[in-house]
């Protein structure tokens, strides 16, 4: 039974991977032929049409997606509403992870030649936080702060969990204070209480982070500004920014042979400044003036370190 279950999971993940990698879809015949050649198919089984249909139903149910095949598409099986799916970042991320797993399984001989970033830190308390959020329960944290290494107790209403730069964060309302963020890898202990909270009806995670570059949201310190960046053609930086924008609001407003100007609407927080500094001489902040001055001040301090 154990072997049968492993085969079942392996086959379903492989089918999901093929669906995800081929947006225009594949016919049943193509699926069957590819399965017979796949290194995932350890026992060299076939893919009967009835088994294939059962697999598709199981995938639809497990991942809450719709798979269709009709004559207008040459009876190709594909995921419906792909554009909508890509807007659901959590579901798209999950499907992408499973699809990548299937792809790597199918290329098992290349495992020592495929390198990924380390898994996000702070996973230990993620399950408990999601459970507390699902039941709208207040949590008690014992938290070790980054800045002074002090340990404090926090009573938190968990609103959001967010992954940023390989770290998980929880964002929520602290008793007697405003909304704050906490890095999960700095949590020493977490207890779910019996007390419940009510998420404000007008609260939206997307709206909360609308003007944020990353995880920092401090409206009392930073206003959302129109940031103008000049990206030089050094090391193809502007091409990188075109293919992987810094922020969802980014748009290219000016082009020249050796540079482009991009505009973004966000708050110039510490994490944004660090991202700009990381691009060195490939990017220049044109406006606002105070952000340009802050970058200049940081560069001057860096120069003094190396003088």
PDB file of C-alpha atoms in Angstrom:
ATOM      1  CA  UNK A   1       0.000   0.000   0.000  1.00  0.00           C
ATOM      2  CA  UNK A   2       2.879   2.330   0.814  1.00  0.00           C
ATOM      3  CA  UNK A   3       4.381   1.807  -2.667  1.00  0.00           C
ATOM      4  CA  UNK A   4       0.994   2.388  -4.334  1.00  0.00           C
ATOM      5  CA  UNK A   5       0.535   5.676  -2.438  1.00  0.00           C
ATOM      6  CA  UNK A   6       4.033   6.847  -3.368  1.00  0.00           C
ATOM      7  CA  UNK A   7       3.334   6.050  -7.032  1.00  0.00           C
ATOM      8  CA  UNK A   8       0.004   7.896  -6.823  1.00  0.00           C
ATOM      9  CA  UNK A   9       1.555  11.045  -5.329  1.00  0.00           C
ATOM     10  CA  UNK A  10       4.535  10.943  -7.683  1.00  0.00           C
ATOM     11  CA  UNK A  11       2.263  10.639 -10.741  1.00  0.00           C
ATOM     12  CA  UNK A  12      -0.098  13.416  -9.614  1.00  0.00           C
ATOM     13  CA  UNK A  13       2.752  15.823  -8.902  1.00  0.00           C
ATOM     14  CA  UNK A  14       4.247  14.985 -12.300  1.00  0.00           C
ATOM     15  CA  UNK A  15       0.914  15.713 -14.061  1.00  0.00           C
ATOM     16  CA  UNK A  16       0.568  18.989 -12.133  1.00  0.00           C
ATOM     17  CA  UNK A  17       4.105  19.926 -13.130  1.00  0.00           C
ATOM     18  CA  UNK A  18       3.363  19.260 -16.809  1.00  0.00           C
ATOM     19  CA  UNK A  19       0.153  21.325 -16.632  1.00  0.00           C
ATOM     20  CA  UNK A  20       1.956  24.231 -14.976  1.00  0.00           C
ATOM     21  CA  UNK A  21       4.884  24.175 -17.403  1.00  0.00           C
ATOM     22  CA  UNK A  22       2.658  24.080 -20.505  1.00  0.00           C
ATOM     23  CA  UNK A  23       0.125  26.949 -20.291  1.00  0.00           C
ATOM     24  CA  UNK A  24      -1.303  26.068 -23.726  1.00  0.00           C
ATOM     25  CA  UNK A  25      -1.897  22.517 -22.570  1.00  0.00           C
ATOM     26  CA  UNK A  26      -1.091  18.980 -23.707  1.00  0.00           C
ATOM     27  CA  UNK A  27      -3.315  16.315 -25.249  1.00  0.00           C
ATOM     28  CA  UNK A  28      -3.989  13.061 -23.411  1.00  0.00           C
ATOM     29  CA  UNK A  29      -1.778  11.271 -25.957  1.00  0.00           C
ATOM     30  CA  UNK A  30       1.091  13.674 -25.231  1.00  0.00           C
ATOM     31  CA  UNK A  31       0.669  13.135 -21.478  1.00  0.00           C
ATOM     32  CA  UNK A  32       0.690   9.349 -21.932  1.00  0.00           C
ATOM     33  CA  UNK A  33       3.771   9.392 -24.174  1.00  0.00           C
ATOM     34  CA  UNK A  34       5.683  11.764 -21.885  1.00  0.00           C
ATOM     35  CA  UNK A  35       4.778   9.636 -18.844  1.00  0.00           C
ATOM     36  CA  UNK A  36       6.224   6.506 -20.457  1.00  0.00           C
ATOM     37  CA  UNK A  37       9.527   8.371 -21.056  1.00  0.00           C
ATOM     38  CA  UNK A  38       9.614  10.078 -17.658  1.00  0.00           C
ATOM     39  CA  UNK A  39      12.237   9.086 -15.071  1.00  0.00           C
ATOM     40  CA  UNK A  40       9.539   9.685 -12.416  1.00  0.00           C
ATOM     41  CA  UNK A  41       7.775   6.608 -13.814  1.00  0.00           C
ATOM     42  CA  UNK A  42      10.070   4.235 -11.931  1.00  0.00           C
ATOM     43  CA  UNK A  43       7.895   1.159 -12.435  1.00  0.00           C
ATOM     44  CA  UNK A  44       7.411   1.837 -16.180  1.00  0.00           C
ATOM     45  CA  UNK A  45       3.613   1.958 -15.949  1.00  0.00           C
ATOM     46  CA  UNK A  46       1.233   3.247 -18.607  1.00  0.00           C
ATOM     47  CA  UNK A  47      -1.247   6.099 -18.098  1.00  0.00           C
ATOM     48  CA  UNK A  48      -4.730   4.804 -18.969  1.00  0.00           C
ATOM     49  CA  UNK A  49      -7.249   7.507 -19.811  1.00  0.00           C
ATOM     50  CA  UNK A  50      -9.473   6.613 -16.862  1.00  0.00           C
ATOM     51  CA  UNK A  51      -6.520   6.832 -14.447  1.00  0.00           C
ATOM     52  CA  UNK A  52      -5.529  10.145 -16.038  1.00  0.00           C
ATOM     53  CA  UNK A  53      -9.070  11.513 -15.528  1.00  0.00           C
ATOM     54  CA  UNK A  54      -9.017  10.397 -11.865  1.00  0.00           C
ATOM     55  CA  UNK A  55      -5.677  12.159 -11.377  1.00  0.00           C
ATOM     56  CA  UNK A  56      -7.014  15.384 -12.886  1.00  0.00           C
ATOM     57  CA  UNK A  57     -10.024  15.334 -10.538  1.00  0.00           C
ATOM     58  CA  UNK A  58      -7.769  14.754  -7.528  1.00  0.00           C
ATOM     59  CA  UNK A  59      -5.496  17.647  -8.558  1.00  0.00           C
ATOM     60  CA  UNK A  60      -8.472  19.977  -9.057  1.00  0.00           C
ATOM     61  CA  UNK A  61      -9.820  19.136  -5.624  1.00  0.00           C
ATOM     62  CA  UNK A  62      -6.477  19.292  -3.792  1.00  0.00           C
ATOM     63  CA  UNK A  63      -5.351  22.614  -5.305  1.00  0.00           C
ATOM     64  CA  UNK A  64      -8.738  24.252  -5.924  1.00  0.00           C
ATOM     65  CA  UNK A  65      -8.087  24.807  -9.638  1.00  0.00           C
ATOM     66  CA  UNK A  66     -10.040  23.983 -12.802  1.00  0.00           C
ATOM     67  CA  UNK A  67      -8.600  21.893 -15.640  1.00  0.00           C
ATOM     68  CA  UNK A  68     -10.312  21.785 -19.002  1.00  0.00           C
ATOM     69  CA  UNK A  69     -10.018  20.249 -22.441  1.00  0.00           C
ATOM     70  CA  UNK A  70     -12.221  21.284 -25.349  1.00  0.00           C
ATOM     71  CA  UNK A  71     -12.275  21.027 -29.134  1.00  0.00           C
ATOM     72  CA  UNK A  72     -11.386  24.706 -29.645  1.00  0.00           C
ATOM     73  CA  UNK A  73      -8.027  24.036 -27.976  1.00  0.00           C
ATOM     74  CA  UNK A  74      -7.388  20.787 -29.843  1.00  0.00           C
ATOM     75  CA  UNK A  75      -8.512  18.766 -26.821  1.00  0.00           C
ATOM     76  CA  UNK A  76      -5.509  19.976 -24.876  1.00  0.00           C
ATOM     77  CA  UNK A  77      -5.720  19.770 -21.085  1.00  0.00           C
ATOM     78  CA  UNK A  78      -4.760  23.018 -19.384  1.00  0.00           C
ATOM     79  CA  UNK A  79      -5.383  25.055 -16.234  1.00  0.00           C
ATOM     80  CA  UNK A  80      -8.325  27.431 -16.720  1.00  0.00           C
ATOM     81  CA  UNK A  81      -8.049  31.144 -15.861  1.00  0.00           C
ATOM     82  CA  UNK A  82      -4.253  31.148 -15.716  1.00  0.00           C
ATOM     83  CA  UNK A  83      -4.219  34.975 -15.522  1.00  0.00           C
ATOM     84  CA  UNK A  84      -6.486  34.904 -12.471  1.00  0.00           C
ATOM     85  CA  UNK A  85      -4.348  32.202 -10.869  1.00  0.00           C
ATOM     86  CA  UNK A  86      -1.203  34.320 -11.167  1.00  0.00           C
ATOM     87  CA  UNK A  87      -2.947  37.091  -9.207  1.00  0.00           C
ATOM     88  CA  UNK A  88      -3.525  34.672  -6.329  1.00  0.00           C
ATOM     89  CA  UNK A  89       0.098  34.800  -5.183  1.00  0.00           C
ATOM     90  CA  UNK A  90      -0.255  32.151  -2.465  1.00  0.00           C
ATOM     91  CA  UNK A  91      -1.875  29.581  -4.762  1.00  0.00           C
ATOM     92  CA  UNK A  92       0.502  30.385  -7.631  1.00  0.00           C
ATOM     93  CA  UNK A  93       3.501  30.026  -5.296  1.00  0.00           C
ATOM     94  CA  UNK A  94       2.190  26.691  -4.014  1.00  0.00           C
ATOM     95  CA  UNK A  95       1.545  25.332  -7.512  1.00  0.00           C
ATOM     96  CA  UNK A  96       4.933  26.570  -8.679  1.00  0.00           C
ATOM     97  CA  UNK A  97       6.651  24.777  -5.779  1.00  0.00           C
ATOM     98  CA  UNK A  98       4.884  21.492  -6.551  1.00  0.00           C
ATOM     99  CA  UNK A  99       5.575  21.901 -10.266  1.00  0.00           C
ATOM    100  CA  UNK A 100       9.265  22.493  -9.563  1.00  0.00           C
ATOM    101  CA  UNK A 101       9.316  19.383  -7.371  1.00  0.00           C
ATOM    102  CA  UNK A 102       7.892  17.370 -10.252  1.00  0.00           C
ATOM    103  CA  UNK A 103      10.404  18.858 -12.674  1.00  0.00           C
ATOM    104  CA  UNK A 104      13.349  18.004 -10.414  1.00  0.00           C
ATOM    105  CA  UNK A 105      12.011  14.488  -9.840  1.00  0.00           C
ATOM    106  CA  UNK A 106      11.931  14.049 -13.609  1.00  0.00           C
ATOM    107  CA  UNK A 107      15.567  15.178 -13.808  1.00  0.00           C
ATOM    108  CA  UNK A 108      16.834  13.246 -10.797  1.00  0.00           C
ATOM    109  CA  UNK A 109      20.228  12.699 -12.450  1.00  0.00           C
ATOM    110  CA  UNK A 110      20.785  16.457 -12.280  1.00  0.00           C
ATOM    111  CA  UNK A 111      20.018  16.894  -8.568  1.00  0.00           C
ATOM    112  CA  UNK A 112      23.593  17.713  -7.615  1.00  0.00           C
ATOM    113  CA  UNK A 113      23.653  20.329 -10.418  1.00  0.00           C
ATOM    114  CA  UNK A 114      20.457  22.164  -9.432  1.00  0.00           C
ATOM    115  CA  UNK A 115      20.928  24.595  -6.534  1.00  0.00           C
ATOM    116  CA  UNK A 116      18.155  26.450  -4.705  1.00  0.00           C
ATOM    117  CA  UNK A 117      18.154  29.075  -2.001  1.00  0.00           C
ATOM    118  CA  UNK A 118      17.828  27.826   1.541  1.00  0.00           C
ATOM    119  CA  UNK A 119      14.297  27.357   2.853  1.00  0.00           C
ATOM    120  CA  UNK A 120      12.798  30.421   4.593  1.00  0.00           C
ATOM    121  CA  UNK A 121      13.744  30.762   8.246  1.00  0.00           C
ATOM    122  CA  UNK A 122      11.183  30.912  11.038  1.00  0.00           C
ATOM    123  CA  UNK A 123       9.071  27.965   9.850  1.00  0.00           C
ATOM    124  CA  UNK A 124       8.828  26.536  13.371  1.00  0.00           C
ATOM    125  CA  UNK A 125       5.972  28.835  14.453  1.00  0.00           C
ATOM    126  CA  UNK A 126       4.240  29.238  11.091  1.00  0.00           C
ATOM    127  CA  UNK A 127       1.767  26.386  11.643  1.00  0.00           C
ATOM    128  CA  UNK A 128       0.646  27.752  15.021  1.00  0.00           C
ATOM    129  CA  UNK A 129       0.232  31.269  13.645  1.00  0.00           C
ATOM    130  CA  UNK A 130      -1.880  30.073  10.721  1.00  0.00           C
ATOM    131  CA  UNK A 131      -4.024  28.070  13.130  1.00  0.00           C
ATOM    132  CA  UNK A 132      -4.469  31.132  15.373  1.00  0.00           C
ATOM    133  CA  UNK A 133      -5.374  33.296  12.356  1.00  0.00           C
ATOM    134  CA  UNK A 134      -7.900  30.741  11.137  1.00  0.00           C
ATOM    135  CA  UNK A 135      -9.634  30.748  14.516  1.00  0.00           C
ATOM    136  CA  UNK A 136      -9.081  34.496  15.144  1.00  0.00           C
ATOM    137  CA  UNK A 137      -7.240  33.812  18.388  1.00  0.00           C
ATOM    138  CA  UNK A 138      -4.848  36.127  20.221  1.00  0.00           C
ATOM    139  CA  UNK A 139      -1.291  34.789  20.647  1.00  0.00           C
ATOM    140  CA  UNK A 140       1.293  35.412  23.339  1.00  0.00           C
ATOM    141  CA  UNK A 141       4.847  35.819  22.038  1.00  0.00           C
ATOM    142  CA  UNK A 142       8.165  35.735  23.826  1.00  0.00           C
ATOM    143  CA  UNK A 143      10.249  37.787  21.405  1.00  0.00           C
ATOM    144  CA  UNK A 144      13.976  38.491  21.192  1.00  0.00           C
ATOM    145  CA  UNK A 145      14.442  41.846  19.493  1.00  0.00           C
ATOM    146  CA  UNK A 146      17.030  42.390  16.748  1.00  0.00           C
ATOM    147  CA  UNK A 147      18.149  45.787  17.967  1.00  0.00           C
ATOM    148  CA  UNK A 148      19.102  45.339  21.609  1.00  0.00           C
ATOM    149  CA  UNK A 149      18.699  41.579  22.076  1.00  0.00           C
ATOM    150  CA  UNK A 150      16.146  42.286  24.804  1.00  0.00           C
ATOM    151  CA  UNK A 151      13.441  39.695  25.427  1.00  0.00           C
ATOM    152  CA  UNK A 152       9.881  40.927  25.745  1.00  0.00           C
ATOM    153  CA  UNK A 153       6.390  39.503  25.981  1.00  0.00           C
ATOM    154  CA  UNK A 154       3.868  40.533  23.355  1.00  0.00           C
ATOM    155  CA  UNK A 155       0.123  39.994  23.134  1.00  0.00           C
ATOM    156  CA  UNK A 156      -0.668  39.948  19.430  1.00  0.00           C
ATOM    157  CA  UNK A 157      -3.710  39.767  17.198  1.00  0.00           C
ATOM    158  CA  UNK A 158      -2.178  38.082  14.099  1.00  0.00           C
ATOM    159  CA  UNK A 159      -3.529  39.723  10.917  1.00  0.00           C
ATOM    160  CA  UNK A 160      -1.031  38.686   8.210  1.00  0.00           C
ATOM    161  CA  UNK A 161       1.917  36.374   7.654  1.00  0.00           C
ATOM    162  CA  UNK A 162       4.296  37.411   4.898  1.00  0.00           C
ATOM    163  CA  UNK A 163       7.428  35.945   3.348  1.00  0.00           C
ATOM    164  CA  UNK A 164      10.123  38.479   2.418  1.00  0.00           C
ATOM    165  CA  UNK A 165      13.777  37.850   1.595  1.00  0.00           C
ATOM    166  CA  UNK A 166      13.687  34.286   2.955  1.00  0.00           C
ATOM    167  CA  UNK A 167      12.155  35.324   6.276  1.00  0.00           C
ATOM    168  CA  UNK A 168       8.617  34.826   7.540  1.00  0.00           C
ATOM    169  CA  UNK A 169       6.979  37.741   9.354  1.00  0.00           C
ATOM    170  CA  UNK A 170       3.734  38.098  11.264  1.00  0.00           C
ATOM    171  CA  UNK A 171       1.964  41.457  11.219  1.00  0.00           C
ATOM    172  CA  UNK A 172      -0.783  42.338  13.638  1.00  0.00           C
ATOM    173  CA  UNK A 173      -2.261  44.525  16.341  1.00  0.00           C
ATOM    174  CA  UNK A 174      -0.357  44.640  19.613  1.00  0.00           C
ATOM    175  CA  UNK A 175      -2.267  45.238  22.809  1.00  0.00           C
ATOM    176  CA  UNK A 176      -2.076  48.933  23.684  1.00  0.00           C
ATOM    177  CA  UNK A 177      -0.171  49.804  20.481  1.00  0.00           C
ATOM    178  CA  UNK A 178      -0.473  50.051  16.712  1.00  0.00           C
ATOM    179  CA  UNK A 179       0.032  47.351  14.077  1.00  0.00           C
ATOM    180  CA  UNK A 180       3.557  45.926  14.287  1.00  0.00           C
ATOM    181  CA  UNK A 181       5.665  43.276  12.548  1.00  0.00           C
ATOM    182  CA  UNK A 182       7.647  40.416  14.062  1.00  0.00           C
ATOM    183  CA  UNK A 183      10.180  38.113  12.432  1.00  0.00           C
ATOM    184  CA  UNK A 184       9.308  34.492  13.123  1.00  0.00           C
ATOM    185  CA  UNK A 185      12.946  33.498  13.549  1.00  0.00           C
ATOM    186  CA  UNK A 186      13.186  35.843  16.557  1.00  0.00           C
ATOM    187  CA  UNK A 187      10.237  34.278  18.360  1.00  0.00           C
ATOM    188  CA  UNK A 188      11.409  32.276  21.380  1.00  0.00           C
ATOM    189  CA  UNK A 189       7.990  30.961  22.358  1.00  0.00           C
ATOM    190  CA  UNK A 190       4.431  31.202  21.029  1.00  0.00           C
ATOM    191  CA  UNK A 191       1.226  30.292  22.869  1.00  0.00           C
ATOM    192  CA  UNK A 192      -2.265  30.414  21.365  1.00  0.00           C
ATOM    193  CA  UNK A 193      -4.746  31.790  23.883  1.00  0.00           C
ATOM    194  CA  UNK A 194      -8.447  31.009  24.197  1.00  0.00           C
ATOM    195  CA  UNK A 195      -9.310  34.675  23.647  1.00  0.00           C
ATOM    196  CA  UNK A 196     -10.526  35.713  20.216  1.00  0.00           C
ATOM    197  CA  UNK A 197     -10.191  38.970  18.279  1.00  0.00           C
ATOM    198  CA  UNK A 198     -12.133  40.540  15.442  1.00  0.00           C
ATOM    199  CA  UNK A 199     -10.253  41.429  12.290  1.00  0.00           C
ATOM    200  CA  UNK A 200     -11.375  44.964  11.274  1.00  0.00           C
ATOM    201  CA  UNK A 201     -13.901  44.657   8.445  1.00  0.00           C
ATOM    202  CA  UNK A 202     -12.113  47.274   6.357  1.00  0.00           C
ATOM    203  CA  UNK A 203      -8.653  45.724   6.808  1.00  0.00           C
ATOM    204  CA  UNK A 204      -6.952  44.462   3.632  1.00  0.00           C
ATOM    205  CA  UNK A 205      -3.484  42.914   3.554  1.00  0.00           C
ATOM    206  CA  UNK A 206      -3.009  44.087  -0.034  1.00  0.00           C
ATOM    207  CA  UNK A 207      -4.005  47.666   0.845  1.00  0.00           C
ATOM    208  CA  UNK A 208      -1.808  47.631   3.955  1.00  0.00           C
ATOM    209  CA  UNK A 209       1.288  46.783   1.887  1.00  0.00           C
ATOM    210  CA  UNK A 210       0.261  48.827  -1.186  1.00  0.00           C
ATOM    211  CA  UNK A 211       2.978  51.464  -0.745  1.00  0.00           C
ATOM    212  CA  UNK A 212       5.556  49.180   0.880  1.00  0.00           C
ATOM    213  CA  UNK A 213       8.734  48.008  -0.783  1.00  0.00           C
ATOM    214  CA  UNK A 214       9.070  45.019   1.509  1.00  0.00           C
ATOM    215  CA  UNK A 215       7.955  44.327   5.043  1.00  0.00           C
ATOM    216  CA  UNK A 216       8.326  47.811   6.604  1.00  0.00           C
ATOM    217  CA  UNK A 217       5.138  49.887   6.877  1.00  0.00           C
ATOM    218  CA  UNK A 218       5.628  53.016   8.995  1.00  0.00           C
ATOM    219  CA  UNK A 219       3.227  55.736   7.765  1.00  0.00           C
ATOM    220  CA  UNK A 220       4.091  57.973  10.731  1.00  0.00           C
ATOM    221  CA  UNK A 221       7.704  58.159   9.466  1.00  0.00           C
ATOM    222  CA  UNK A 222       7.533  57.629   5.707  1.00  0.00           C
ATOM    223  CA  UNK A 223       5.069  59.031   3.197  1.00  0.00           C
ATOM    224  CA  UNK A 224       4.368  57.253  -0.077  1.00  0.00           C
ATOM    225  CA  UNK A 225       6.352  59.158  -2.719  1.00  0.00           C
ATOM    226  CA  UNK A 226       6.921  59.093  -6.455  1.00  0.00           C
ATOM    227  CA  UNK A 227      10.461  57.721  -6.650  1.00  0.00           C
ATOM    228  CA  UNK A 228      12.368  58.381  -9.872  1.00  0.00           C
ATOM    229  CA  UNK A 229      15.259  56.040 -10.614  1.00  0.00           C
ATOM    230  CA  UNK A 230      17.783  56.358 -13.413  1.00  0.00           C
ATOM    231  CA  UNK A 231      18.991  52.886 -14.369  1.00  0.00           C
ATOM    232  CA  UNK A 232      22.153  52.852 -16.439  1.00  0.00           C
ATOM    233  CA  UNK A 233      23.001  50.185 -18.964  1.00  0.00           C
ATOM    234  CA  UNK A 234      25.875  49.083 -16.710  1.00  0.00           C
ATOM    235  CA  UNK A 235      25.753  45.294 -16.334  1.00  0.00           C
ATOM    236  CA  UNK A 236      22.350  45.438 -18.083  1.00  0.00           C
ATOM    237  CA  UNK A 237      20.721  46.835 -14.931  1.00  0.00           C
ATOM    238  CA  UNK A 238      17.741  48.383 -16.733  1.00  0.00           C
ATOM    239  CA  UNK A 239      17.014  45.052 -18.421  1.00  0.00           C
ATOM    240  CA  UNK A 240      16.985  43.407 -14.990  1.00  0.00           C
ATOM    241  CA  UNK A 241      14.536  46.047 -13.742  1.00  0.00           C
ATOM    242  CA  UNK A 242      12.318  45.536 -16.772  1.00  0.00           C
ATOM    243  CA  UNK A 243      12.167  41.778 -16.250  1.00  0.00           C
ATOM    244  CA  UNK A 244      11.955  41.884 -12.431  1.00  0.00           C
ATOM    245  CA  UNK A 245      10.424  45.190 -11.221  1.00  0.00           C
ATOM    246  CA  UNK A 246      11.319  46.486  -7.778  1.00  0.00           C
ATOM    247  CA  UNK A 247       7.647  47.189  -7.017  1.00  0.00           C
ATOM    248  CA  UNK A 248       4.273  46.512  -8.619  1.00  0.00           C
ATOM    249  CA  UNK A 249       3.846  50.267  -9.321  1.00  0.00           C
ATOM    250  CA  UNK A 250       7.054  50.488 -11.363  1.00  0.00           C
ATOM    251  CA  UNK A 251       6.799  51.918 -14.875  1.00  0.00           C
ATOM    252  CA  UNK A 252       9.390  53.038 -17.406  1.00  0.00           C
ATOM    253  CA  UNK A 253       8.918  56.729 -18.249  1.00  0.00           C
ATOM    254  CA  UNK A 254      12.006  57.587 -20.283  1.00  0.00           C
ATOM    255  CA  UNK A 255      14.413  55.717 -22.548  1.00  0.00           C
ATOM    256  CA  UNK A 256      17.818  56.714 -23.892  1.00  0.00           C
ATOM    257  CA  UNK A 257      20.609  54.735 -25.563  1.00  0.00           C
ATOM    258  CA  UNK A 258      22.482  54.185 -22.286  1.00  0.00           C
ATOM    259  CA  UNK A 259      19.861  54.581 -19.557  1.00  0.00           C
ATOM    260  CA  UNK A 260      16.177  54.501 -18.653  1.00  0.00           C
ATOM    261  CA  UNK A 261      14.136  56.309 -16.009  1.00  0.00           C
ATOM    262  CA  UNK A 262      11.681  54.345 -13.884  1.00  0.00           C
ATOM    263  CA  UNK A 263       9.006  55.703 -11.557  1.00  0.00           C
ATOM    264  CA  UNK A 264       7.652  53.912  -8.486  1.00  0.00           C
ATOM    265  CA  UNK A 265       5.015  54.856  -5.910  1.00  0.00           C
ATOM    266  CA  UNK A 266       6.189  53.680  -2.506  1.00  0.00           C
ATOM    267  CA  UNK A 267       7.499  54.712   0.897  1.00  0.00           C
ATOM    268  CA  UNK A 268      11.326  55.051   0.868  1.00  0.00           C
ATOM    269  CA  UNK A 269      11.873  52.904   3.949  1.00  0.00           C
ATOM    270  CA  UNK A 270      15.112  51.382   5.224  1.00  0.00           C
ATOM    271  CA  UNK A 271      14.690  48.163   3.185  1.00  0.00           C
ATOM    272  CA  UNK A 272      14.145  50.169  -0.020  1.00  0.00           C
ATOM    273  CA  UNK A 273      17.267  52.280   0.603  1.00  0.00           C
ATOM    274  CA  UNK A 274      19.269  49.096   1.190  1.00  0.00           C
ATOM    275  CA  UNK A 275      18.012  47.644  -2.107  1.00  0.00           C
ATOM    276  CA  UNK A 276      19.112  50.782  -3.988  1.00  0.00           C
ATOM    277  CA  UNK A 277      22.547  50.754  -2.357  1.00  0.00           C
ATOM    278  CA  UNK A 278      22.930  47.086  -3.318  1.00  0.00           C
ATOM    279  CA  UNK A 279      22.754  48.083  -7.009  1.00  0.00           C
ATOM    280  CA  UNK A 280      25.796  50.351  -6.617  1.00  0.00           C
ATOM    281  CA  UNK A 281      26.644  52.614  -9.547  1.00  0.00           C
ATOM    282  CA  UNK A 282      24.059  50.972 -11.801  1.00  0.00           C
ATOM    283  CA  UNK A 283      21.159  53.039 -10.415  1.00  0.00           C
ATOM    284  CA  UNK A 284      20.804  56.694  -9.405  1.00  0.00           C
ATOM    285  CA  UNK A 285      17.933  58.210  -7.391  1.00  0.00           C
ATOM    286  CA  UNK A 286      16.740  61.363  -9.174  1.00  0.00           C
ATOM    287  CA  UNK A 287      13.860  62.293  -6.859  1.00  0.00           C
ATOM    288  CA  UNK A 288      12.671  63.069  -4.231  1.00  0.00           C
ATOM    289  CA  UNK A 289      15.647  65.197  -3.179  1.00  0.00           C
ATOM    290  CA  UNK A 290      15.660  63.970   0.434  1.00  0.00           C
ATOM    291  CA  UNK A 291      15.864  60.343  -0.679  1.00  0.00           C
ATOM    292  CA  UNK A 292      18.722  61.226  -3.016  1.00  0.00           C
ATOM    293  CA  UNK A 293      20.479  62.940  -0.098  1.00  0.00           C
ATOM    294  CA  UNK A 294      19.988  59.906   2.134  1.00  0.00           C
ATOM    295  CA  UNK A 295      21.576  57.659  -0.492  1.00  0.00           C
ATOM    296  CA  UNK A 296      24.433  60.153  -0.850  1.00  0.00           C
ATOM    297  CA  UNK A 297      24.953  60.189   2.945  1.00  0.00           C
ATOM    298  CA  UNK A 298      25.141  56.395   3.061  1.00  0.00           C
ATOM    299  CA  UNK A 299      27.631  56.316   0.168  1.00  0.00           C
ATOM    300  CA  UNK A 300      29.805  58.912   1.931  1.00  0.00           C
ATOM    301  CA  UNK A 301      29.833  56.790   5.094  1.00  0.00           C
ATOM    302  CA  UNK A 302      30.748  53.727   3.048  1.00  0.00           C
ATOM    303  CA  UNK A 303      33.610  55.655   1.435  1.00  0.00           C
ATOM    304  CA  UNK A 304      34.928  56.617   4.883  1.00  0.00           C
ATOM    305  CA  UNK A 305      34.929  52.940   5.907  1.00  0.00           C
ATOM    306  CA  UNK A 306      37.164  52.100   2.957  1.00  0.00           C
ATOM    307  CA  UNK A 307      39.259  55.313   2.914  1.00  0.00           C
TER     308      UNK A 307
END
